[in-house]
């Protein structure tokens, strides 16, 4: 028997049992579309977070006290402004180093009030981070040196306190102290749940007096190029460690963050795909089950075909092709539904979805393999039927 | 050359640990173009003999030659090919594929012979014309009478130009008139085309239309009347 003939026969058998074929395919359809959709969501989430990290500005090194370890408790900072100057000397280019002292504070303008993250920092912010200005100016060296009470507002803070008014030159009260607004940042969105548009930047010296502290929370360095990030980070950590032999310091780079988060999210995507894969497997068991029923139900037909000259391999091939067609047609429909579902989720919800070719190929490949794997046993049973027994079957 | 040559043919089954000897040593020769009836009461072994002759089953011992070929030398695949080329089957309950047109039912043996589709259809059409069903090509079994269905089955048995047609109670499920028609058709095929016909029946009236009656009882040939 020719292969084309076997396909024609198998398609005919599926057509004849339309409802049953459709229901059997449903298991595979659900499994495959689940794989495609879940992988799309996992990949979409990964892409989105990686975008956010990149949006932070490239070539950034964050130097923080303590070890960057998920098990360790956060370490109290011992770093102060003299350490920042020390790091500036180590780096060589002082304008590439900036600093932060953070605290949540109330900010008030007239009757409008907002709770914001007050960040004490300096004039080097634009050299390190991507923080374009919408209005006014950045903090200056003089602001820091003379402890001026000036503030640059995040876009959301500005909107909340001043509405559509231009806040530059106006007064705002932070923790009971009056500040003059000198600039407003462009909207930049959130990073790791940190709403950067809800930040208010003031000079680091002013912030230390306001909060009554000497310490700084962290130092950020903008490396001159991607290839020096790791060596520069290590150089700074080594320098700080030689200054404070009992302390630990860590340099966090964007690559590290991307790597760590990429690994975690990749695992998450893998887990989602595995769960979806299980449903695909269940669909395969359904195919096997139906094929066994089909062989039993069509025993007489098998007997007749054998009497008319069908060889064992003809009958085996016929049933195997039926099983594989069930799963691959189901797989194709599942892929279409999966792509459609992913696009729908992307369009209608905040969940990002990014369809990947590998998940589609994998889902299709697995469904074909499932068809062969779960089709072989019933097909062999059909092929081995004794024609005399089969012809007598009721 | 003979269609069938059997010597010392036996067939026993194991049924729940008990050995049942369905055939106990049958010697039989059926020549080309013969028209023979195998008759006997139920349980006599006539169906077992029919299955052996049709190469659907293998003898426990003894020699069976079909068209001169010793079937014990053939594996299952070769046996399937032998059935396909040498033997046409007609069953009591027709055994047509439901939801499949008469034309495709008739063409089925040619599928397993690897005949191209256009050629298959041409030959199937000719076979259906030969049994007087040229107007029923696209009908499904459920749209035809029992007599018509059996004629489709006969067309299917003939489409591959077999040496022998084995008919197992071909009139068993038909009324007298349709049975008569089917028997007439088998006789005509035998006379016109020289196809050997071996029919298994328990109806004396049907058996008497054959030129030779082989009476089987208790697994042995009791009488062979030509």
PDB file of C-alpha atoms in Angstrom, chain A residues 84-302:
ATOM      1  CA  UNK A  84      32.375  58.442  48.179  1.00  0.00           C
ATOM      2  CA  UNK A  85      35.327  60.754  47.560  1.00  0.00           C
ATOM      3  CA  UNK A  86      37.672  57.820  48.048  1.00  0.00           C
ATOM      4  CA  UNK A  87      35.730  55.862  45.396  1.00  0.00           C
ATOM      5  CA  UNK A  88      35.883  58.901  43.113  1.00  0.00           C
ATOM      6  CA  UNK A  89      39.673  58.817  43.363  1.00  0.00           C
ATOM      7  CA  UNK A  90      39.726  55.089  42.713  1.00  0.00           C
ATOM      8  CA  UNK A  91      37.533  55.462  39.646  1.00  0.00           C
ATOM      9  CA  UNK A  92      39.624  58.375  38.435  1.00  0.00           C
ATOM     10  CA  UNK A  93      36.773  60.346  36.896  1.00  0.00           C
ATOM     11  CA  UNK A  94      34.737  61.927  39.749  1.00  0.00           C
ATOM     12  CA  UNK A  95      31.869  62.884  37.448  1.00  0.00           C
ATOM     13  CA  UNK A  96      31.109  59.206  36.847  1.00  0.00           C
ATOM     14  CA  UNK A  97      30.280  58.549  40.482  1.00  0.00           C
ATOM     15  CA  UNK A  98      27.036  59.463  42.231  1.00  0.00           C
ATOM     16  CA  UNK A  99      25.548  58.660  45.574  1.00  0.00           C
ATOM     17  CA  UNK A 100      22.217  58.066  47.287  1.00  0.00           C
ATOM     18  CA  UNK A 101      20.699  58.533  50.720  1.00  0.00           C
ATOM     19  CA  UNK A 102      17.082  57.493  50.758  1.00  0.00           C
ATOM     20  CA  UNK A 103      14.083  57.947  52.974  1.00  0.00           C
ATOM     21  CA  UNK A 104      10.315  57.957  52.603  1.00  0.00           C
ATOM     22  CA  UNK A 105       8.989  61.417  53.484  1.00  0.00           C
ATOM     23  CA  UNK A 106       5.903  63.559  53.150  1.00  0.00           C
ATOM     24  CA  UNK A 107       6.015  66.413  50.714  1.00  0.00           C
ATOM     25  CA  UNK A 108       3.439  69.169  50.785  1.00  0.00           C
ATOM     26  CA  UNK A 109       2.432  72.053  48.515  1.00  0.00           C
ATOM     27  CA  UNK A 110      -0.441  74.096  49.864  1.00  0.00           C
ATOM     28  CA  UNK A 111      -3.122  71.540  50.600  1.00  0.00           C
ATOM     29  CA  UNK A 112      -1.678  68.892  48.281  1.00  0.00           C
ATOM     30  CA  UNK A 113       0.371  66.276  50.028  1.00  0.00           C
ATOM     31  CA  UNK A 114       2.242  63.194  48.803  1.00  0.00           C
ATOM     32  CA  UNK A 115       4.392  60.471  50.296  1.00  0.00           C
ATOM     33  CA  UNK A 116       7.516  60.152  48.188  1.00  0.00           C
ATOM     34  CA  UNK A 117      10.975  58.629  48.179  1.00  0.00           C
ATOM     35  CA  UNK A 118      13.383  61.442  48.962  1.00  0.00           C
ATOM     36  CA  UNK A 119      16.770  60.665  47.441  1.00  0.00           C
ATOM     37  CA  UNK A 120      19.775  62.644  48.519  1.00  0.00           C
ATOM     38  CA  UNK A 121      22.183  62.700  45.613  1.00  0.00           C
ATOM     39  CA  UNK A 122      24.426  64.985  43.599  1.00  0.00           C
ATOM     40  CA  UNK A 123      25.129  66.657  40.271  1.00  0.00           C
ATOM     41  CA  UNK A 124      26.410  63.476  38.644  1.00  0.00           C
ATOM     42  CA  UNK A 125      23.005  61.777  38.329  1.00  0.00           C
ATOM     43  CA  UNK A 126      22.710  62.445  34.552  1.00  0.00           C
ATOM     44  CA  UNK A 127      26.222  61.051  33.979  1.00  0.00           C
ATOM     45  CA  UNK A 128      25.254  57.691  35.497  1.00  0.00           C
ATOM     46  CA  UNK A 129      21.509  57.159  35.093  1.00  0.00           C
ATOM     47  CA  UNK A 130      19.075  57.771  32.277  1.00  0.00           C
ATOM     48  CA  UNK A 131      17.106  60.616  33.868  1.00  0.00           C
ATOM     49  CA  UNK A 132      16.186  63.161  31.198  1.00  0.00           C
ATOM     50  CA  UNK A 133      14.795  66.484  32.429  1.00  0.00           C
ATOM     51  CA  UNK A 134      11.399  67.811  31.424  1.00  0.00           C
ATOM     52  CA  UNK A 135      11.851  71.268  32.918  1.00  0.00           C
ATOM     53  CA  UNK A 136      14.425  73.302  34.850  1.00  0.00           C
ATOM     54  CA  UNK A 137      17.832  71.887  35.756  1.00  0.00           C
ATOM     55  CA  UNK A 138      19.628  69.073  37.534  1.00  0.00           C
ATOM     56  CA  UNK A 139      21.203  69.454  40.967  1.00  0.00           C
ATOM     57  CA  UNK A 140      24.574  71.234  40.827  1.00  0.00           C
ATOM     58  CA  UNK A 141      27.862  70.943  42.663  1.00  0.00           C
ATOM     59  CA  UNK A 142      27.105  74.226  44.403  1.00  0.00           C
ATOM     60  CA  UNK A 143      23.739  72.843  45.574  1.00  0.00           C
ATOM     61  CA  UNK A 144      25.607  70.005  47.251  1.00  0.00           C
ATOM     62  CA  UNK A 145      28.500  72.071  48.609  1.00  0.00           C
ATOM     63  CA  UNK A 146      26.282  74.748  50.115  1.00  0.00           C
ATOM     64  CA  UNK A 147      23.530  72.371  51.273  1.00  0.00           C
ATOM     65  CA  UNK A 148      20.890  74.221  49.321  1.00  0.00           C
ATOM     66  CA  UNK A 149      17.289  73.327  49.941  1.00  0.00           C
ATOM     67  CA  UNK A 150      16.429  72.656  46.335  1.00  0.00           C
ATOM     68  CA  UNK A 151      14.596  69.693  44.795  1.00  0.00           C
ATOM     69  CA  UNK A 152      14.155  68.000  41.414  1.00  0.00           C
ATOM     70  CA  UNK A 153      10.782  66.230  41.247  1.00  0.00           C
ATOM     71  CA  UNK A 154       9.801  62.974  39.576  1.00  0.00           C
ATOM     72  CA  UNK A 155       7.067  63.443  36.976  1.00  0.00           C
ATOM     73  CA  UNK A 156       4.371  61.839  39.106  1.00  0.00           C
ATOM     74  CA  UNK A 157       5.261  63.906  42.182  1.00  0.00           C
ATOM     75  CA  UNK A 158       5.091  67.052  40.104  1.00  0.00           C
ATOM     76  CA  UNK A 159       1.722  66.065  38.669  1.00  0.00           C
ATOM     77  CA  UNK A 160       0.324  65.238  42.082  1.00  0.00           C
ATOM     78  CA  UNK A 161       1.497  68.425  43.824  1.00  0.00           C
ATOM     79  CA  UNK A 162       1.289  71.000  41.087  1.00  0.00           C
ATOM     80  CA  UNK A 163      -1.091  69.530  38.520  1.00  0.00           C
ATOM     81  CA  UNK A 164      -0.474  71.196  35.190  1.00  0.00           C
ATOM     82  CA  UNK A 165       1.383  74.172  36.712  1.00  0.00           C
ATOM     83  CA  UNK A 166       5.093  74.583  36.054  1.00  0.00           C
ATOM     84  CA  UNK A 167       6.638  73.795  39.470  1.00  0.00           C
ATOM     85  CA  UNK A 168      10.059  75.285  38.740  1.00  0.00           C
ATOM     86  CA  UNK A 169      10.715  78.174  41.122  1.00  0.00           C
ATOM     87  CA  UNK A 170       7.847  77.189  43.460  1.00  0.00           C
ATOM     88  CA  UNK A 171       8.057  76.063  47.048  1.00  0.00           C
ATOM     89  CA  UNK A 172       7.452  72.596  48.474  1.00  0.00           C
ATOM     90  CA  UNK A 173       7.720  71.445  52.086  1.00  0.00           C
ATOM     91  CA  UNK A 174       9.613  68.205  52.693  1.00  0.00           C
ATOM     92  CA  UNK A 175       9.485  66.805  56.241  1.00  0.00           C
ATOM     93  CA  UNK A 176       8.589  70.253  57.514  1.00  0.00           C
ATOM     94  CA  UNK A 177      11.466  72.015  55.698  1.00  0.00           C
ATOM     95  CA  UNK A 178      10.890  74.366  52.778  1.00  0.00           C
ATOM     96  CA  UNK A 179      12.530  73.542  49.465  1.00  0.00           C
ATOM     97  CA  UNK A 180      12.559  75.296  46.117  1.00  0.00           C
ATOM     98  CA  UNK A 181      11.798  73.214  43.061  1.00  0.00           C
ATOM     99  CA  UNK A 182      14.511  73.616  40.421  1.00  0.00           C
ATOM    100  CA  UNK A 183      13.640  70.859  37.957  1.00  0.00           C
ATOM    101  CA  UNK A 184      11.239  68.110  36.915  1.00  0.00           C
ATOM    102  CA  UNK A 185      12.276  64.761  35.428  1.00  0.00           C
ATOM    103  CA  UNK A 186      10.665  63.133  32.414  1.00  0.00           C
ATOM    104  CA  UNK A 187       8.451  60.134  33.067  1.00  0.00           C
ATOM    105  CA  UNK A 188      10.689  57.008  33.179  1.00  0.00           C
ATOM    106  CA  UNK A 189       8.437  54.325  34.662  1.00  0.00           C
ATOM    107  CA  UNK A 190       9.088  51.768  37.352  1.00  0.00           C
ATOM    108  CA  UNK A 191      12.090  49.523  37.875  1.00  0.00           C
ATOM    109  CA  UNK A 192      11.756  46.478  40.138  1.00  0.00           C
ATOM    110  CA  UNK A 193       8.677  47.974  41.714  1.00  0.00           C
ATOM    111  CA  UNK A 194      10.634  51.141  42.463  1.00  0.00           C
ATOM    112  CA  UNK A 195       8.465  53.926  41.148  1.00  0.00           C
ATOM    113  CA  UNK A 196      11.176  56.229  39.894  1.00  0.00           C
ATOM    114  CA  UNK A 197       8.601  58.821  38.928  1.00  0.00           C
ATOM    115  CA  UNK A 198       7.668  59.079  42.612  1.00  0.00           C
ATOM    116  CA  UNK A 199      11.201  60.121  43.619  1.00  0.00           C
ATOM    117  CA  UNK A 200      12.261  63.578  44.703  1.00  0.00           C
ATOM    118  CA  UNK A 201      15.965  64.373  44.415  1.00  0.00           C
ATOM    119  CA  UNK A 202      17.649  66.805  46.816  1.00  0.00           C
ATOM    120  CA  UNK A 203      21.373  67.447  47.443  1.00  0.00           C
ATOM    121  CA  UNK A 204      22.961  64.633  49.425  1.00  0.00           C
ATOM    122  CA  UNK A 205      24.339  67.005  52.064  1.00  0.00           C
ATOM    123  CA  UNK A 206      20.911  68.530  52.592  1.00  0.00           C
ATOM    124  CA  UNK A 207      19.407  65.078  52.859  1.00  0.00           C
ATOM    125  CA  UNK A 208      21.906  63.981  55.484  1.00  0.00           C
ATOM    126  CA  UNK A 209      21.102  67.007  57.643  1.00  0.00           C
ATOM    127  CA  UNK A 210      17.351  66.554  57.064  1.00  0.00           C
ATOM    128  CA  UNK A 211      17.499  62.922  58.095  1.00  0.00           C
ATOM    129  CA  UNK A 212      20.187  63.396  60.735  1.00  0.00           C
ATOM    130  CA  UNK A 213      22.593  60.812  59.290  1.00  0.00           C
ATOM    131  CA  UNK A 214      26.197  60.678  58.147  1.00  0.00           C
ATOM    132  CA  UNK A 215      25.916  57.525  56.054  1.00  0.00           C
ATOM    133  CA  UNK A 216      25.058  57.022  52.414  1.00  0.00           C
ATOM    134  CA  UNK A 217      23.020  54.008  51.177  1.00  0.00           C
ATOM    135  CA  UNK A 218      24.900  53.288  48.031  1.00  0.00           C
ATOM    136  CA  UNK A 219      27.285  54.513  45.393  1.00  0.00           C
ATOM    137  CA  UNK A 220      26.550  54.282  41.696  1.00  0.00           C
ATOM    138  CA  UNK A 221      29.254  54.373  39.050  1.00  0.00           C
ATOM    139  CA  UNK A 222      28.804  54.833  35.336  1.00  0.00           C
ATOM    140  CA  UNK A 223      31.511  52.856  33.584  1.00  0.00           C
ATOM    141  CA  UNK A 224      33.003  54.353  30.436  1.00  0.00           C
ATOM    142  CA  UNK A 225      32.172  51.235  28.394  1.00  0.00           C
ATOM    143  CA  UNK A 226      30.680  47.734  28.717  1.00  0.00           C
ATOM    144  CA  UNK A 227      34.075  46.005  28.640  1.00  0.00           C
ATOM    145  CA  UNK A 228      35.385  47.780  31.761  1.00  0.00           C
ATOM    146  CA  UNK A 229      32.277  47.203  33.938  1.00  0.00           C
ATOM    147  CA  UNK A 230      33.450  44.038  35.635  1.00  0.00           C
ATOM    148  CA  UNK A 231      37.055  45.137  36.196  1.00  0.00           C
ATOM    149  CA  UNK A 232      36.008  48.558  37.470  1.00  0.00           C
ATOM    150  CA  UNK A 233      33.442  47.036  39.854  1.00  0.00           C
ATOM    151  CA  UNK A 234      36.071  44.667  41.195  1.00  0.00           C
ATOM    152  CA  UNK A 235      38.605  47.491  41.543  1.00  0.00           C
ATOM    153  CA  UNK A 236      36.186  49.560  43.628  1.00  0.00           C
ATOM    154  CA  UNK A 237      35.186  46.607  45.823  1.00  0.00           C
ATOM    155  CA  UNK A 238      38.866  45.741  46.396  1.00  0.00           C
ATOM    156  CA  UNK A 239      39.674  49.362  47.281  1.00  0.00           C
ATOM    157  CA  UNK A 240      36.799  49.573  49.777  1.00  0.00           C
ATOM    158  CA  UNK A 241      37.712  46.211  51.287  1.00  0.00           C
ATOM    159  CA  UNK A 242      41.330  47.346  51.808  1.00  0.00           C
ATOM    160  CA  UNK A 243      39.994  50.475  53.508  1.00  0.00           C
ATOM    161  CA  UNK A 244      37.592  48.477  55.705  1.00  0.00           C
ATOM    162  CA  UNK A 245      39.105  44.994  56.056  1.00  0.00           C
ATOM    163  CA  UNK A 246      36.268  43.763  58.285  1.00  0.00           C
ATOM    164  CA  UNK A 247      33.490  44.758  55.906  1.00  0.00           C
ATOM    165  CA  UNK A 248      32.130  43.206  52.799  1.00  0.00           C
ATOM    166  CA  UNK A 249      31.156  45.151  49.712  1.00  0.00           C
ATOM    167  CA  UNK A 250      29.446  44.153  46.521  1.00  0.00           C
ATOM    168  CA  UNK A 251      29.372  45.599  43.054  1.00  0.00           C
ATOM    169  CA  UNK A 252      26.117  44.918  41.286  1.00  0.00           C
ATOM    170  CA  UNK A 253      26.152  45.292  37.553  1.00  0.00           C
ATOM    171  CA  UNK A 254      23.364  45.267  35.089  1.00  0.00           C
ATOM    172  CA  UNK A 255      24.795  42.136  33.510  1.00  0.00           C
ATOM    173  CA  UNK A 256      24.690  40.401  36.884  1.00  0.00           C
ATOM    174  CA  UNK A 257      21.119  41.481  37.474  1.00  0.00           C
ATOM    175  CA  UNK A 258      20.125  40.418  33.987  1.00  0.00           C
ATOM    176  CA  UNK A 259      21.901  37.114  34.472  1.00  0.00           C
ATOM    177  CA  UNK A 260      20.326  36.380  37.852  1.00  0.00           C
ATOM    178  CA  UNK A 261      16.863  37.484  36.888  1.00  0.00           C
ATOM    179  CA  UNK A 262      17.154  35.862  33.483  1.00  0.00           C
ATOM    180  CA  UNK A 263      18.012  32.557  35.156  1.00  0.00           C
ATOM    181  CA  UNK A 264      15.118  32.801  37.583  1.00  0.00           C
ATOM    182  CA  UNK A 265      12.621  33.762  34.903  1.00  0.00           C
ATOM    183  CA  UNK A 266      14.010  31.165  32.521  1.00  0.00           C
ATOM    184  CA  UNK A 267      13.390  28.554  35.191  1.00  0.00           C
ATOM    185  CA  UNK A 268       9.905  29.912  35.719  1.00  0.00           C
ATOM    186  CA  UNK A 269       9.194  29.672  31.997  1.00  0.00           C
ATOM    187  CA  UNK A 270      10.556  26.134  32.030  1.00  0.00           C
ATOM    188  CA  UNK A 271       8.259  25.190  34.903  1.00  0.00           C
ATOM    189  CA  UNK A 272       5.264  26.689  33.111  1.00  0.00           C
ATOM    190  CA  UNK A 273       6.200  24.814  29.948  1.00  0.00           C
ATOM    191  CA  UNK A 274       6.577  21.593  31.923  1.00  0.00           C
ATOM    192  CA  UNK A 275       3.141  21.990  33.489  1.00  0.00           C
ATOM    193  CA  UNK A 276       1.667  22.616  30.056  1.00  0.00           C
ATOM    194  CA  UNK A 277       3.667  19.644  28.790  1.00  0.00           C
ATOM    195  CA  UNK A 278       1.961  17.432  31.345  1.00  0.00           C
ATOM    196  CA  UNK A 279      -1.420  18.411  29.951  1.00  0.00           C
ATOM    197  CA  UNK A 280      -0.062  17.550  26.512  1.00  0.00           C
ATOM    198  CA  UNK A 281       0.929  14.157  27.861  1.00  0.00           C
ATOM    199  CA  UNK A 282      -2.570  13.679  29.260  1.00  0.00           C
ATOM    200  CA  UNK A 283      -3.886  14.554  25.801  1.00  0.00           C
ATOM    201  CA  UNK A 284      -1.616  11.853  24.426  1.00  0.00           C
ATOM    202  CA  UNK A 285      -3.016   9.300  26.835  1.00  0.00           C
ATOM    203  CA  UNK A 286      -6.453  10.299  25.557  1.00  0.00           C
ATOM    204  CA  UNK A 287      -5.303   9.600  22.001  1.00  0.00           C
ATOM    205  CA  UNK A 288      -3.996   6.197  23.039  1.00  0.00           C
ATOM    206  CA  UNK A 289      -7.260   5.407  24.764  1.00  0.00           C
ATOM    207  CA  UNK A 290      -9.376   6.378  21.801  1.00  0.00           C
ATOM    208  CA  UNK A 291      -7.151   4.454  19.410  1.00  0.00           C
ATOM    209  CA  UNK A 292      -7.571   1.325  21.545  1.00  0.00           C
ATOM    210  CA  UNK A 293     -11.334   1.792  21.497  1.00  0.00           C
ATOM    211  CA  UNK A 294     -11.165   2.380  17.776  1.00  0.00           C
ATOM    212  CA  UNK A 295      -9.160  -0.807  17.181  1.00  0.00           C
ATOM    213  CA  UNK A 296     -11.625  -2.810  19.248  1.00  0.00           C
ATOM    214  CA  UNK A 297     -14.607  -1.269  17.546  1.00  0.00           C
ATOM    215  CA  UNK A 298     -13.149  -1.819  14.092  1.00  0.00           C
ATOM    216  CA  UNK A 299     -11.886  -5.347  14.701  1.00  0.00           C
ATOM    217  CA  UNK A 300     -14.197  -6.681  12.017  1.00  0.00           C
ATOM    218  CA  UNK A 301     -12.984  -4.088   9.555  1.00  0.00           C
ATOM    219  CA  UNK A 302      -9.390  -5.047  10.347  1.00  0.00           C
TER     220      UNK A 302
END
